[in-house]
Amino acid sequence: MRRSIVALDRLAALVAGLVLLAAGAAAFAWRQDWIPDAPDRIRSPWLTTATSADWWPWATGFGGLLLVVLGLSWLARHLPRRGNGRLRLTGSDASGRLTADVNAAVTTAGELLAETPGIRSADGRVVLDRGQLVAELHPVLEPGADLDQVRAAAAQTGRDLLQLVGRDDLSCRVKLRVARQDKTPAVPRVQ
């Protein structure tokens, strides 16, 4: 989605949420008689007769259930669709379709990256981020890792992965995480 659409969506959700919050607070305050003379100020005989009817609890229950279903469907449509395991490879034509499990290639690239000194472990996956295919690598660094060496290894691993997959629309992202405690084996001082 474009940023303007995301901003409009968030603004609409904020306004709707504030309106519903205010309406709920007003209804609760009215029910608790915190608003003095509320029945005298509000004139709606149809609402008074409707709330005392036998069908009113069923109608409000159905309306609430409908709002819950609409809210859940709205939330489900806004969940990020990030997973993407199989990609169509170049060389596919009308006679056949070549696909590959790119997550396996990214996992292997993470394992190769983890062999770099100073990297404790690494994993990865392919995600769809704002319409762009991205191979994400997630190495966990030791606190004392040489960042220049890690950067060079991550760049080389990313280039190798992109060359292996052979897709021009795939990009690579490396998200570094630093471990809390250093588990690098100590080098003995006396030999």
Coordinates of N, CA, C and O in Angstrom, one line a residue:
M1 N 0.8 -1.2 0.0 CA 0.0 0.0 0.0 C 0.9 1.2 0.0 O 2.0 1.2 0.6
R2 N 0.4 2.3 -0.6 CA 1.1 3.6 -0.6 C 1.0 4.2 0.8 O 0.0 4.0 1.5
R3 N 1.9 5.1 1.1 CA 1.9 5.7 2.4 C 0.7 6.6 2.7 O 0.2 6.7 3.8
S4 N 0.2 7.2 1.6 CA -0.9 8.1 1.8 C -2.2 7.3 2.1 O -3.0 7.7 2.9
I5 N -2.3 6.1 1.5 CA -3.4 5.2 1.8 C -3.3 4.7 3.2 O -4.3 4.6 4.0
V6 N -2.1 4.3 3.6 CA -1.9 3.9 5.0 C -2.2 5.0 6.0 O -2.9 4.7 7.0
A7 N -1.8 6.2 5.7 CA -2.1 7.3 6.6 C -3.6 7.6 6.7 O -4.1 7.8 7.8
L8 N -4.3 7.5 5.5 CA -5.7 7.7 5.5 C -6.4 6.6 6.3 O -7.4 6.9 7.1
D9 N -6.0 5.4 6.1 CA -6.5 4.3 6.8 C -6.4 4.4 8.3 O -7.3 4.2 9.1
R10 N -5.2 4.8 8.8 CA -5.0 5.0 10.2 C -5.8 6.2 10.8 O -6.3 6.1 11.9
L11 N -5.9 7.2 10.0 CA -6.7 8.4 10.4 C -8.2 8.0 10.6 O -8.8 8.3 11.6
A12 N -8.7 7.2 9.6 CA -10.1 6.8 9.7 C -10.3 5.9 10.9 O -11.3 5.9 11.6
A13 N -9.3 5.0 11.1 CA -9.4 4.1 12.2 C -9.4 4.9 13.6 O -10.1 4.5 14.5
L14 N -8.6 5.9 13.6 CA -8.5 6.7 14.8 C -9.8 7.4 15.1 O -10.3 7.4 16.2
V15 N -10.3 8.1 14.0 CA -11.6 8.8 14.2 C -12.7 7.9 14.6 O -13.5 8.2 15.5
A16 N -12.8 6.7 13.9 CA -13.9 5.7 14.3 C -13.7 5.2 15.7 O -14.7 5.1 16.4
G17 N -12.5 5.0 16.1 CA -12.2 4.5 17.5 C -12.6 5.6 18.5 O -13.2 5.2 19.5
L18 N -12.2 6.8 18.2 CA -12.6 7.9 19.2 C -14.1 8.1 19.3 O -14.6 8.3 20.4
V19 N -14.8 8.0 18.1 CA -16.2 8.2 18.1 C -16.9 7.0 18.9 O -17.8 7.2 19.8
L20 N -16.4 5.8 18.7 CA -17.0 4.7 19.4 C -16.7 4.7 20.9 O -17.5 4.4 21.7
L21 N -15.5 5.2 21.2 CA -15.1 5.3 22.6 C -15.9 6.4 23.3 O -16.4 6.2 24.4
A22 N -16.2 7.5 22.7 CA -17.0 8.6 23.2 C -18.5 8.1 23.4 O -19.1 8.3 24.4
A23 N -19.0 7.4 22.4 CA -20.3 6.9 22.5 C -20.5 5.9 23.6 O -21.5 5.9 24.3
G24 N -19.5 5.0 23.7 CA -19.6 4.0 24.8 C -19.5 4.6 26.2 O -20.2 4.3 27.1
A25 N -18.6 5.7 26.3 CA -18.5 6.3 27.6 C -19.8 7.1 27.9 O -20.2 7.1 29.1
A26 N -20.4 7.7 26.9 CA -21.7 8.4 27.1 C -22.8 7.5 27.5 O -23.6 7.7 28.4
A27 N -22.8 6.3 26.8 CA -23.9 5.3 27.2 C -23.6 4.8 28.6 O -24.6 4.6 29.4
F28 N -22.4 4.5 29.0 CA -22.1 4.0 30.3 C -22.5 5.1 31.4 O -23.1 4.8 32.4
A29 N -22.1 6.4 31.1 CA -22.4 7.5 32.0 C -23.9 7.6 32.1 O -24.4 7.9 33.2
W30 N -24.7 7.5 31.0 CA -26.1 7.6 31.1 C -26.7 6.5 31.9 O -27.6 6.7 32.7
R31 N -26.2 5.3 31.7 CA -26.7 4.1 32.5 C -26.4 4.2 33.9 O -27.2 3.8 34.8
Q32 N -25.3 4.8 34.3 CA -25.0 5.0 35.7 C -25.6 6.3 36.3 O -25.3 6.6 37.5
D33 N -26.4 7.0 35.6 CA -27.0 8.3 36.0 C -25.9 9.3 36.4 O -26.1 10.1 37.3
W34 N -24.8 9.3 35.7 CA -23.8 10.3 35.9 C -24.1 11.6 35.1 O -23.5 12.6 35.4
I35 N -25.0 11.6 34.2 CA -25.4 12.7 33.4 C -26.7 13.2 34.0 O -27.8 12.5 33.8
P36 N -26.7 14.3 34.8 CA -28.0 14.7 35.4 C -29.0 15.1 34.4 O -28.7 15.8 33.4
D37 N -30.3 14.8 34.7 CA -31.4 15.1 33.8 C -31.3 14.7 32.4 O -31.8 15.3 31.5
A38 N -30.5 13.6 32.1 CA -30.4 13.1 30.8 C -31.7 12.7 30.1 O -32.0 13.0 29.0
P39 N -32.6 12.0 30.8 CA -33.9 11.6 30.2 C -34.7 12.9 29.9 O -35.5 12.9 28.9
D40 N -34.6 14.0 30.6 CA -35.3 15.2 30.3 C -34.8 15.9 29.1 O -35.5 16.6 28.4
R41 N -33.5 15.8 28.9 CA -32.8 16.5 27.8 C -33.0 15.8 26.4 O -33.1 16.4 25.4
I42 N -33.0 14.5 26.5 CA -33.1 13.7 25.2 C -34.5 13.3 25.0 O -35.1 12.6 25.8
R43 N -35.1 13.7 23.8 CA -36.4 13.3 23.5 C -36.4 12.3 22.3 O -36.1 12.7 21.2
S44 N -36.7 11.1 22.6 CA -36.7 10.1 21.6 C -37.7 9.0 22.0 O -37.2 8.0 22.6
P45 N -39.0 9.2 21.9 CA -39.9 8.1 22.3 C -39.7 6.8 21.6 O -40.0 5.8 22.2
W46 N -39.3 6.8 20.4 CA -39.2 5.5 19.7 C -38.0 4.7 20.3 O -38.1 3.5 20.3
L47 N -37.0 5.4 20.8 CA -35.9 4.7 21.4 C -36.3 4.1 22.8 O -35.9 3.0 23.1
T48 N -37.1 4.8 23.5 CA -37.6 4.3 24.8 C -38.5 3.1 24.6 O -38.3 2.1 25.3
T49 N -39.4 3.1 23.6 CA -40.2 2.0 23.3 C -39.4 0.8 22.7 O -39.7 -0.4 23.0
A50 N -38.4 1.1 21.9 CA -37.6 0.1 21.3 C -36.8 -0.7 22.3 O -36.7 -1.9 22.3
T51 N -36.2 0.0 23.3 CA -35.4 -0.6 24.3 C -36.2 -1.5 25.2 O -35.6 -2.4 25.9
S52 N -37.5 -1.2 25.4 CA -38.3 -2.1 26.2 C -39.0 -3.2 25.5 O -39.6 -4.1 26.1
A53 N -38.8 -3.3 24.2 CA -39.4 -4.4 23.4 C -38.6 -5.7 23.6 O -37.5 -5.7 24.0
D54 N -39.3 -6.8 23.3 CA -38.7 -8.1 23.5 C -37.6 -8.4 22.5 O -36.7 -9.2 22.8
W55 N -37.7 -7.8 21.3 CA -36.7 -8.0 20.3 C -35.4 -7.2 20.5 O -34.4 -7.5 19.8
W56 N -35.4 -6.2 21.4 CA -34.2 -5.3 21.5 C -33.0 -6.1 21.9 O -31.9 -5.8 21.3
P57 N -32.9 -7.0 22.9 CA -31.7 -7.6 23.3 C -31.1 -8.5 22.1 O -29.9 -8.5 21.9
W58 N -32.0 -9.1 21.3 CA -31.6 -9.9 20.2 C -31.0 -9.0 19.1 O -30.0 -9.3 18.5
A59 N -31.6 -7.8 18.9 CA -31.1 -6.9 17.8 C -29.8 -6.3 18.2 O -28.9 -6.2 17.4
T60 N -29.6 -5.9 19.5 CA -28.3 -5.4 19.9 C -27.3 -6.4 19.9 O -26.1 -6.1 19.6
G61 N -27.6 -7.6 20.3 CA -26.7 -8.7 20.3 C -26.2 -9.0 18.9 O -25.0 -9.2 18.6
F62 N -27.1 -9.1 17.9 CA -26.8 -9.3 16.5 C -26.0 -8.1 16.0 O -25.0 -8.4 15.2
G63 N -26.3 -6.9 16.3 CA -25.6 -5.7 15.9 C -24.1 -5.8 16.4 O -23.2 -5.5 15.7
G64 N -24.0 -6.2 17.7 CA -22.7 -6.3 18.3 C -21.8 -7.4 17.6 O -20.7 -7.2 17.3
L65 N -22.5 -8.5 17.3 CA -21.8 -9.6 16.7 C -21.4 -9.2 15.2 O -20.3 -9.5 14.8
L66 N -22.2 -8.5 14.6 CA -21.9 -8.0 13.2 C -20.7 -7.0 13.3 O -19.8 -7.1 12.5
L67 N -20.7 -6.1 14.3 CA -19.5 -5.2 14.4 C -18.3 -6.0 14.7 O -17.2 -5.6 14.2
V68 N -18.3 -7.0 15.5 CA -17.1 -7.8 15.9 C -16.6 -8.5 14.6 O -15.4 -8.5 14.3
V69 N -17.5 -9.1 13.8 CA -17.1 -9.7 12.6 C -16.5 -8.7 11.6 O -15.5 -9.0 11.0
L70 N -17.1 -7.6 11.4 CA -16.6 -6.5 10.6 C -15.2 -6.1 11.1 O -14.3 -5.9 10.3
G71 N -15.0 -5.9 12.4 CA -13.8 -5.5 12.9 C -12.7 -6.5 12.7 O -11.5 -6.2 12.3
L72 N -13.0 -7.8 12.9 CA -12.0 -8.9 12.7 C -11.7 -9.0 11.2 O -10.5 -9.2 10.9
S73 N -12.6 -8.8 10.4 CA -12.3 -8.9 8.9 C -11.4 -7.7 8.5 O -10.5 -7.9 7.7
W74 N -11.7 -6.6 9.1 CA -10.8 -5.4 8.8 C -9.4 -5.6 9.3 O -8.5 -5.4 8.6
L75 N -9.3 -6.2 10.5 CA -8.0 -6.5 11.0 C -7.3 -7.6 10.2 O -6.1 -7.5 9.9
A76 N -8.0 -8.6 9.8 CA -7.4 -9.6 9.0 C -6.9 -9.1 7.6 O -5.9 -9.5 7.1
R77 N -7.6 -8.2 7.0 CA -7.2 -7.6 5.8 C -5.9 -6.7 5.9 O -5.2 -6.5 5.0
H78 N -5.7 -6.3 7.1 CA -4.5 -5.4 7.4 C -3.3 -6.2 8.0 O -2.3 -5.6 8.2
L79 N -3.5 -7.4 8.1 CA -2.3 -8.2 8.6 C -1.3 -8.3 7.4 O -1.7 -8.4 6.3
P80 N 0.0 -8.2 7.7 CA 0.9 -8.2 6.6 C 1.0 -9.6 6.1 O 1.1 -10.6 6.8
R81 N 1.0 -9.7 4.8 CA 1.2 -10.9 4.1 C 2.6 -11.1 3.7 O 3.1 -10.6 2.7
R82 N 3.4 -11.6 4.7 CA 4.8 -11.5 4.5 C 5.5 -12.8 4.0 O 6.5 -12.8 3.5
G83 N 4.8 -13.9 4.2 CA 5.5 -15.2 3.9 C 5.4 -15.4 2.4 O 4.4 -15.2 1.7
N84 N 6.5 -15.9 1.8 CA 6.4 -16.3 0.4 C 7.5 -17.3 0.2 O 8.7 -17.0 0.2
G85 N 7.2 -18.6 0.1 CA 8.2 -19.6 0.1 C 8.6 -20.0 -1.3 O 9.8 -20.4 -1.5
R86 N 7.7 -20.0 -2.3 CA 8.1 -20.4 -3.6 C 8.0 -19.3 -4.6 O 7.1 -18.5 -4.6
L87 N 9.1 -19.2 -5.4 CA 9.2 -18.1 -6.4 C 9.3 -18.7 -7.8 O 9.9 -19.8 -8.0
R88 N 8.8 -18.1 -8.8 CA 8.9 -18.5 -10.1 C 10.3 -18.0 -10.6 O 10.6 -16.8 -10.5
L89 N 11.0 -18.9 -11.2 CA 12.4 -18.6 -11.7 C 12.4 -18.1 -13.1 O 11.5 -18.4 -13.9
T90 N 13.5 -17.4 -13.4 CA 13.7 -17.0 -14.8 C 13.9 -18.2 -15.6 O 14.5 -19.2 -15.2
G91 N 13.5 -18.2 -16.9 CA 13.6 -19.4 -17.7 C 12.2 -20.1 -17.8 O 12.1 -21.0 -18.6
S92 N 11.3 -19.7 -17.0 CA 9.9 -20.3 -17.1 C 9.3 -19.7 -18.4 O 9.4 -18.5 -18.7
D93 N 8.6 -20.6 -19.1 CA 8.0 -20.1 -20.4 C 6.7 -20.9 -20.5 O 6.2 -21.6 -19.6
A94 N 6.1 -20.9 -21.7 CA 4.8 -21.5 -21.9 C 4.9 -23.0 -21.8 O 3.9 -23.7 -21.5
S95 N 6.1 -23.6 -22.0 CA 6.2 -25.0 -22.0 C 6.3 -25.6 -20.5 O 6.1 -26.7 -20.3
G96 N 6.7 -24.7 -19.6 CA 6.8 -25.2 -18.2 C 7.1 -24.1 -17.3 O 7.4 -22.9 -17.7
R97 N 6.9 -24.4 -16.0 CA 7.1 -23.4 -15.0 C 8.1 -23.8 -14.0 O 8.0 -24.9 -13.4
L98 N 9.2 -23.0 -13.8 CA 10.3 -23.4 -12.9 C 10.0 -22.6 -11.6 O 9.9 -21.4 -11.6
T99 N 9.9 -23.3 -10.5 CA 9.8 -22.7 -9.2 C 10.9 -23.3 -8.3 O 11.4 -24.3 -8.5
A100 N 11.1 -22.5 -7.2 CA 12.1 -22.9 -6.2 C 11.7 -22.5 -4.9 O 11.0 -21.5 -4.7
D101 N 12.0 -23.3 -3.9 CA 11.7 -23.0 -2.5 C 12.9 -22.1 -2.0 O 13.9 -22.5 -1.6
V102 N 12.6 -20.8 -2.1 CA 13.6 -19.8 -1.8 C 13.9 -19.7 -0.3 O 15.0 -19.4 0.1
N103 N 13.0 -20.1 0.5 CA 13.2 -20.1 2.0 C 14.3 -21.1 2.3 O 15.1 -20.8 3.2
A104 N 14.4 -22.2 1.6 CA 15.5 -23.1 1.8 C 16.8 -22.5 1.4 O 17.8 -22.7 2.2
A105 N 16.9 -21.8 0.3 CA 18.1 -21.1 -0.1 C 18.5 -20.0 1.0 O 19.7 -19.9 1.3
V106 N 17.5 -19.3 1.5 CA 17.8 -18.2 2.5 C 18.3 -18.9 3.8 O 19.2 -18.4 4.4
T107 N 17.7 -20.0 4.2 CA 18.1 -20.7 5.4 C 19.6 -21.2 5.2 O 20.4 -21.0 6.2
T108 N 19.9 -21.7 4.1 CA 21.3 -22.2 3.8 C 22.2 -21.0 3.8 O 23.3 -21.1 4.4
A109 N 21.8 -19.9 3.2 CA 22.6 -18.7 3.3 C 22.9 -18.2 4.7 O 24.0 -17.8 5.0
G110 N 21.9 -18.3 5.5 CA 22.0 -18.0 6.9 C 23.0 -18.9 7.6 O 23.8 -18.4 8.5
E111 N 22.9 -20.2 7.3 CA 23.9 -21.1 7.9 C 25.3 -20.8 7.5 O 26.2 -20.9 8.3
L112 N 25.5 -20.5 6.2 CA 26.8 -20.1 5.7 C 27.3 -18.8 6.4 O 28.5 -18.7 6.7
L113 N 26.4 -17.9 6.6 CA 26.8 -16.6 7.2 C 27.2 -16.9 8.7 O 28.1 -16.2 9.2
A114 N 26.5 -17.9 9.3 CA 26.9 -18.2 10.7 C 28.2 -18.8 10.9 O 28.8 -18.8 12.0
E115 N 28.9 -19.2 9.8 CA 30.2 -19.7 9.9 C 31.3 -18.6 10.1 O 32.4 -18.8 10.3
T116 N 30.9 -17.3 9.9 CA 31.8 -16.2 10.0 C 32.1 -16.0 11.5 O 31.2 -16.1 12.4
P117 N 33.4 -15.8 11.8 CA 33.7 -15.6 13.2 C 33.0 -14.3 13.8 O 32.9 -13.3 13.1
G118 N 32.5 -14.5 15.0 CA 31.7 -13.4 15.6 C 30.2 -13.5 15.4 O 29.5 -12.8 16.0
I119 N 29.8 -14.4 14.5 CA 28.3 -14.6 14.3 C 27.9 -15.9 15.0 O 28.5 -17.0 14.7
R120 N 27.1 -15.9 16.0 CA 26.7 -17.0 16.7 C 25.7 -17.9 15.9 O 25.9 -19.1 15.8
S121 N 24.7 -17.3 15.3 CA 23.8 -18.1 14.5 C 23.1 -17.1 13.5 O 23.3 -15.9 13.7
A122 N 22.5 -17.6 12.5 CA 21.8 -16.8 11.5 C 20.7 -17.6 10.9 O 20.9 -18.8 10.7
D123 N 19.6 -17.0 10.6 CA 18.5 -17.6 9.9 C 18.0 -16.6 8.9 O 18.4 -15.5 8.9
G124 N 17.0 -17.0 8.2 CA 16.4 -16.0 7.2 C 15.1 -16.6 6.6 O 14.7 -17.7 6.8
R125 N 14.5 -15.7 5.8 CA 13.3 -16.0 5.2 C 13.0 -15.0 4.1 O 13.6 -13.9 4.0
V126 N 12.1 -15.3 3.2 CA 11.7 -14.4 2.1 C 10.4 -13.8 2.5 O 9.5 -14.5 2.9
V127 N 10.3 -12.5 2.4 CA 9.0 -11.8 2.8 C 8.6 -10.9 1.6 O 9.4 -10.5 0.8
L128 N 7.4 -10.5 1.6 CA 6.8 -9.6 0.7 C 6.6 -8.3 1.5 O 5.7 -8.2 2.3
D129 N 7.5 -7.3 1.2 CA 7.4 -6.0 2.0 C 7.0 -4.9 1.1 O 7.8 -4.5 0.2
R130 N 5.8 -4.4 1.2 CA 5.3 -3.3 0.4 C 5.4 -3.6 -1.1 O 5.8 -2.8 -1.9
G131 N 5.1 -4.9 -1.5 CA 5.1 -5.3 -2.8 C 6.5 -5.7 -3.4 O 6.6 -6.0 -4.5
Q132 N 7.5 -5.6 -2.6 CA 8.9 -5.9 -3.0 C 9.3 -7.2 -2.3 O 9.1 -7.4 -1.1
L133 N 9.8 -8.2 -3.1 CA 10.3 -9.4 -2.5 C 11.7 -9.1 -1.8 O 12.6 -8.5 -2.4
V134 N 11.8 -9.5 -0.6 CA 13.0 -9.2 0.2 C 13.4 -10.5 0.9 O 12.7 -11.2 1.6
A135 N 14.7 -10.9 0.7 CA 15.3 -12.0 1.4 C 15.9 -11.4 2.7 O 16.9 -10.6 2.6
E136 N 15.4 -11.7 3.8 CA 15.9 -11.2 5.1 C 16.8 -12.2 5.8 O 16.4 -13.4 5.9
L137 N 18.0 -11.8 6.2 CA 18.9 -12.6 6.9 C 19.0 -12.0 8.3 O 19.0 -10.8 8.5
H138 N 18.9 -12.8 9.3 CA 18.9 -12.4 10.7 C 20.1 -13.0 11.5 O 19.9 -14.0 12.2
P139 N 21.3 -12.5 11.4 CA 22.4 -13.0 12.1 C 22.4 -12.5 13.6 O 22.0 -11.4 13.8
V140 N 22.8 -13.4 14.5 CA 23.0 -13.0 15.9 C 24.5 -12.9 16.2 O 25.2 -13.9 16.0
L141 N 24.9 -11.7 16.5 CA 26.3 -11.4 16.7 C 26.7 -11.6 18.2 O 26.0 -11.3 19.1
E142 N 28.0 -12.0 18.3 CA 28.6 -11.9 19.7 C 28.9 -10.5 20.0 O 29.2 -9.7 19.1
P143 N 28.8 -10.1 21.2 CA 29.1 -8.7 21.6 C 30.4 -8.1 21.1 O 30.6 -7.0 20.8
G144 N 31.4 -9.0 21.0 CA 32.8 -8.6 20.6 C 33.1 -8.8 19.2 O 34.2 -8.8 18.8
A145 N 32.1 -9.0 18.3 CA 32.3 -9.3 16.9 C 32.9 -8.1 16.2 O 32.6 -7.0 16.5
D146 N 33.7 -8.5 15.2 CA 34.3 -7.5 14.3 C 33.3 -7.1 13.2 O 33.0 -7.9 12.4
L147 N 32.8 -5.9 13.3 CA 31.7 -5.4 12.5 C 32.1 -5.3 11.0 O 31.3 -5.6 10.1
D148 N 33.3 -5.0 10.8 CA 33.8 -4.9 9.4 C 33.8 -6.3 8.7 O 33.4 -6.5 7.6
Q149 N 34.2 -7.3 9.5 CA 34.2 -8.7 9.0 C 32.8 -9.2 8.8 O 32.5 -9.8 7.8
V150 N 31.9 -8.8 9.7 CA 30.5 -9.2 9.6 C 29.9 -8.6 8.4 O 29.1 -9.2 7.7
R151 N 30.1 -7.3 8.2 CA 29.5 -6.5 7.1 C 30.0 -7.1 5.8 O 29.2 -7.4 4.9
A152 N 31.3 -7.4 5.7 CA 31.8 -8.0 4.4 C 31.2 -9.4 4.2 O 30.8 -9.7 3.0
A153 N 31.1 -10.2 5.2 CA 30.5 -11.5 5.1 C 29.0 -11.4 4.7 O 28.5 -12.2 3.9
A154 N 28.3 -10.5 5.3 CA 26.8 -10.3 5.0 C 26.6 -9.9 3.6 O 25.7 -10.3 2.9
A155 N 27.5 -8.9 3.2 CA 27.4 -8.4 1.8 C 27.6 -9.5 0.8 O 26.9 -9.7 -0.2
Q156 N 28.7 -10.3 1.0 CA 29.0 -11.4 0.1 C 27.9 -12.5 0.1 O 27.5 -13.0 -1.0
T157 N 27.4 -12.8 1.3 CA 26.3 -13.8 1.4 C 25.1 -13.3 0.6 O 24.4 -14.0 -0.1
G158 N 24.7 -12.0 0.7 CA 23.6 -11.4 0.0 C 23.8 -11.5 -1.5 O 22.9 -11.8 -2.2
R159 N 25.0 -11.1 -2.0 CA 25.3 -11.2 -3.4 C 25.2 -12.7 -3.9 O 24.6 -12.9 -5.0
D160 N 25.7 -13.6 -3.1 CA 25.7 -15.0 -3.5 C 24.2 -15.5 -3.6 O 23.8 -16.2 -4.5
L161 N 23.4 -15.1 -2.6 CA 22.0 -15.5 -2.6 C 21.2 -14.9 -3.8 O 20.5 -15.7 -4.4
L162 N 21.4 -13.7 -4.1 CA 20.7 -13.1 -5.2 C 21.2 -13.7 -6.5 O 20.3 -13.9 -7.4
Q163 N 22.4 -14.0 -6.6 CA 22.9 -14.7 -7.9 C 22.3 -16.1 -8.0 O 22.0 -16.5 -9.0
L164 N 22.2 -16.8 -6.9 CA 21.7 -18.1 -6.8 C 20.2 -18.2 -7.3 O 19.8 -19.0 -8.1
V165 N 19.5 -17.3 -6.7 CA 18.0 -17.2 -7.0 C 17.8 -16.7 -8.4 O 16.9 -17.3 -9.1
G166 N 18.5 -15.7 -8.9 CA 18.4 -15.3 -10.2 C 17.2 -14.4 -10.5 O 16.7 -14.4 -11.7
R167 N 16.6 -13.8 -9.5 CA 15.5 -12.9 -9.7 C 15.9 -11.5 -9.6 O 16.5 -11.1 -8.6
D168 N 15.6 -10.6 -10.6 CA 16.0 -9.2 -10.5 C 15.1 -8.4 -9.5 O 15.6 -7.4 -9.0
D169 N 13.9 -8.9 -9.2 CA 13.1 -8.2 -8.3 C 13.3 -8.5 -6.8 O 12.6 -8.0 -5.9
L170 N 14.2 -9.4 -6.5 CA 14.5 -9.8 -5.2 C 15.7 -9.0 -4.6 O 16.7 -8.8 -5.3
S171 N 15.5 -8.4 -3.4 CA 16.5 -7.7 -2.8 C 16.9 -8.4 -1.5 O 16.1 -9.2 -1.0
C172 N 18.0 -8.0 -0.9 CA 18.4 -8.7 0.3 C 18.6 -7.6 1.5 O 19.0 -6.5 1.2
R173 N 18.1 -8.0 2.7 CA 18.2 -7.2 3.8 C 18.8 -8.0 5.0 O 18.4 -9.1 5.2
V174 N 19.7 -7.4 5.7 CA 20.4 -8.1 6.8 C 20.0 -7.3 8.1 O 20.3 -6.1 8.2
K175 N 19.4 -8.0 9.0 CA 19.0 -7.4 10.3 C 19.9 -8.0 11.4 O 19.7 -9.1 11.8
L176 N 20.8 -7.2 11.9 CA 21.7 -7.6 12.9 C 21.1 -7.6 14.3 O 20.4 -6.7 14.6
R177 N 21.4 -8.7 15.0 CA 21.0 -8.7 16.4 C 22.2 -9.0 17.2 O 23.0 -9.9 16.8
V178 N 22.4 -8.4 18.4 CA 23.5 -8.7 19.2 C 23.1 -9.5 20.4 O 22.1 -9.1 21.1
A179 N 23.8 -10.6 20.7 CA 23.5 -11.4 21.8 C 23.8 -10.7 23.1 O 24.7 -9.8 23.2
R180 N 23.2 -11.0 24.2 CA 23.4 -10.3 25.5 C 24.7 -10.7 26.1 O 25.3 -9.9 26.7
Q181 N 25.0 -12.0 26.0 CA 26.3 -12.5 26.6 C 27.2 -13.1 25.6 O 26.7 -13.7 24.6
D182 N 28.4 -12.9 25.7 CA 29.4 -13.3 24.8 C 29.7 -14.8 25.1 O 30.0 -15.2 26.2
K183 N 29.6 -15.7 24.1 CA 29.8 -17.1 24.2 C 31.0 -17.5 23.4 O 31.2 -18.7 23.1
T184 N 31.8 -16.6 23.0 CA 33.0 -16.9 22.2 C 34.0 -17.6 23.1 O 34.2 -17.2 24.2
P185 N 34.5 -18.8 22.6 CA 35.4 -19.5 23.5 C 36.7 -18.7 23.7 O 37.2 -18.0 22.8
A186 N 37.1 -18.7 25.0 CA 38.3 -18.0 25.4 C 39.5 -18.6 24.8 O 39.7 -19.8 24.7
V187 N 40.4 -17.7 24.3 CA 41.7 -18.2 23.8 C 42.7 -18.4 24.9 O 42.9 -17.5 25.7
P188 N 43.3 -19.6 25.0 CA 44.2 -19.8 26.2 C 45.4 -18.9 26.0 O 46.0 -18.7 24.9
R189 N 45.9 -18.3 27.2 CA 47.0 -17.4 27.2 C 48.3 -18.1 27.2 O 49.3 -17.7 26.7
V190 N 48.4 -19.3 27.8 CA 49.6 -20.1 27.9 C 49.5 -21.3 27.0 O 48.5 -22.0 27.0
Q191 N 50.5 -21.5 26.2 CA 50.5 -22.7 25.4 C 51.6 -23.7 25.7 O 52.6 -23.5 26.2

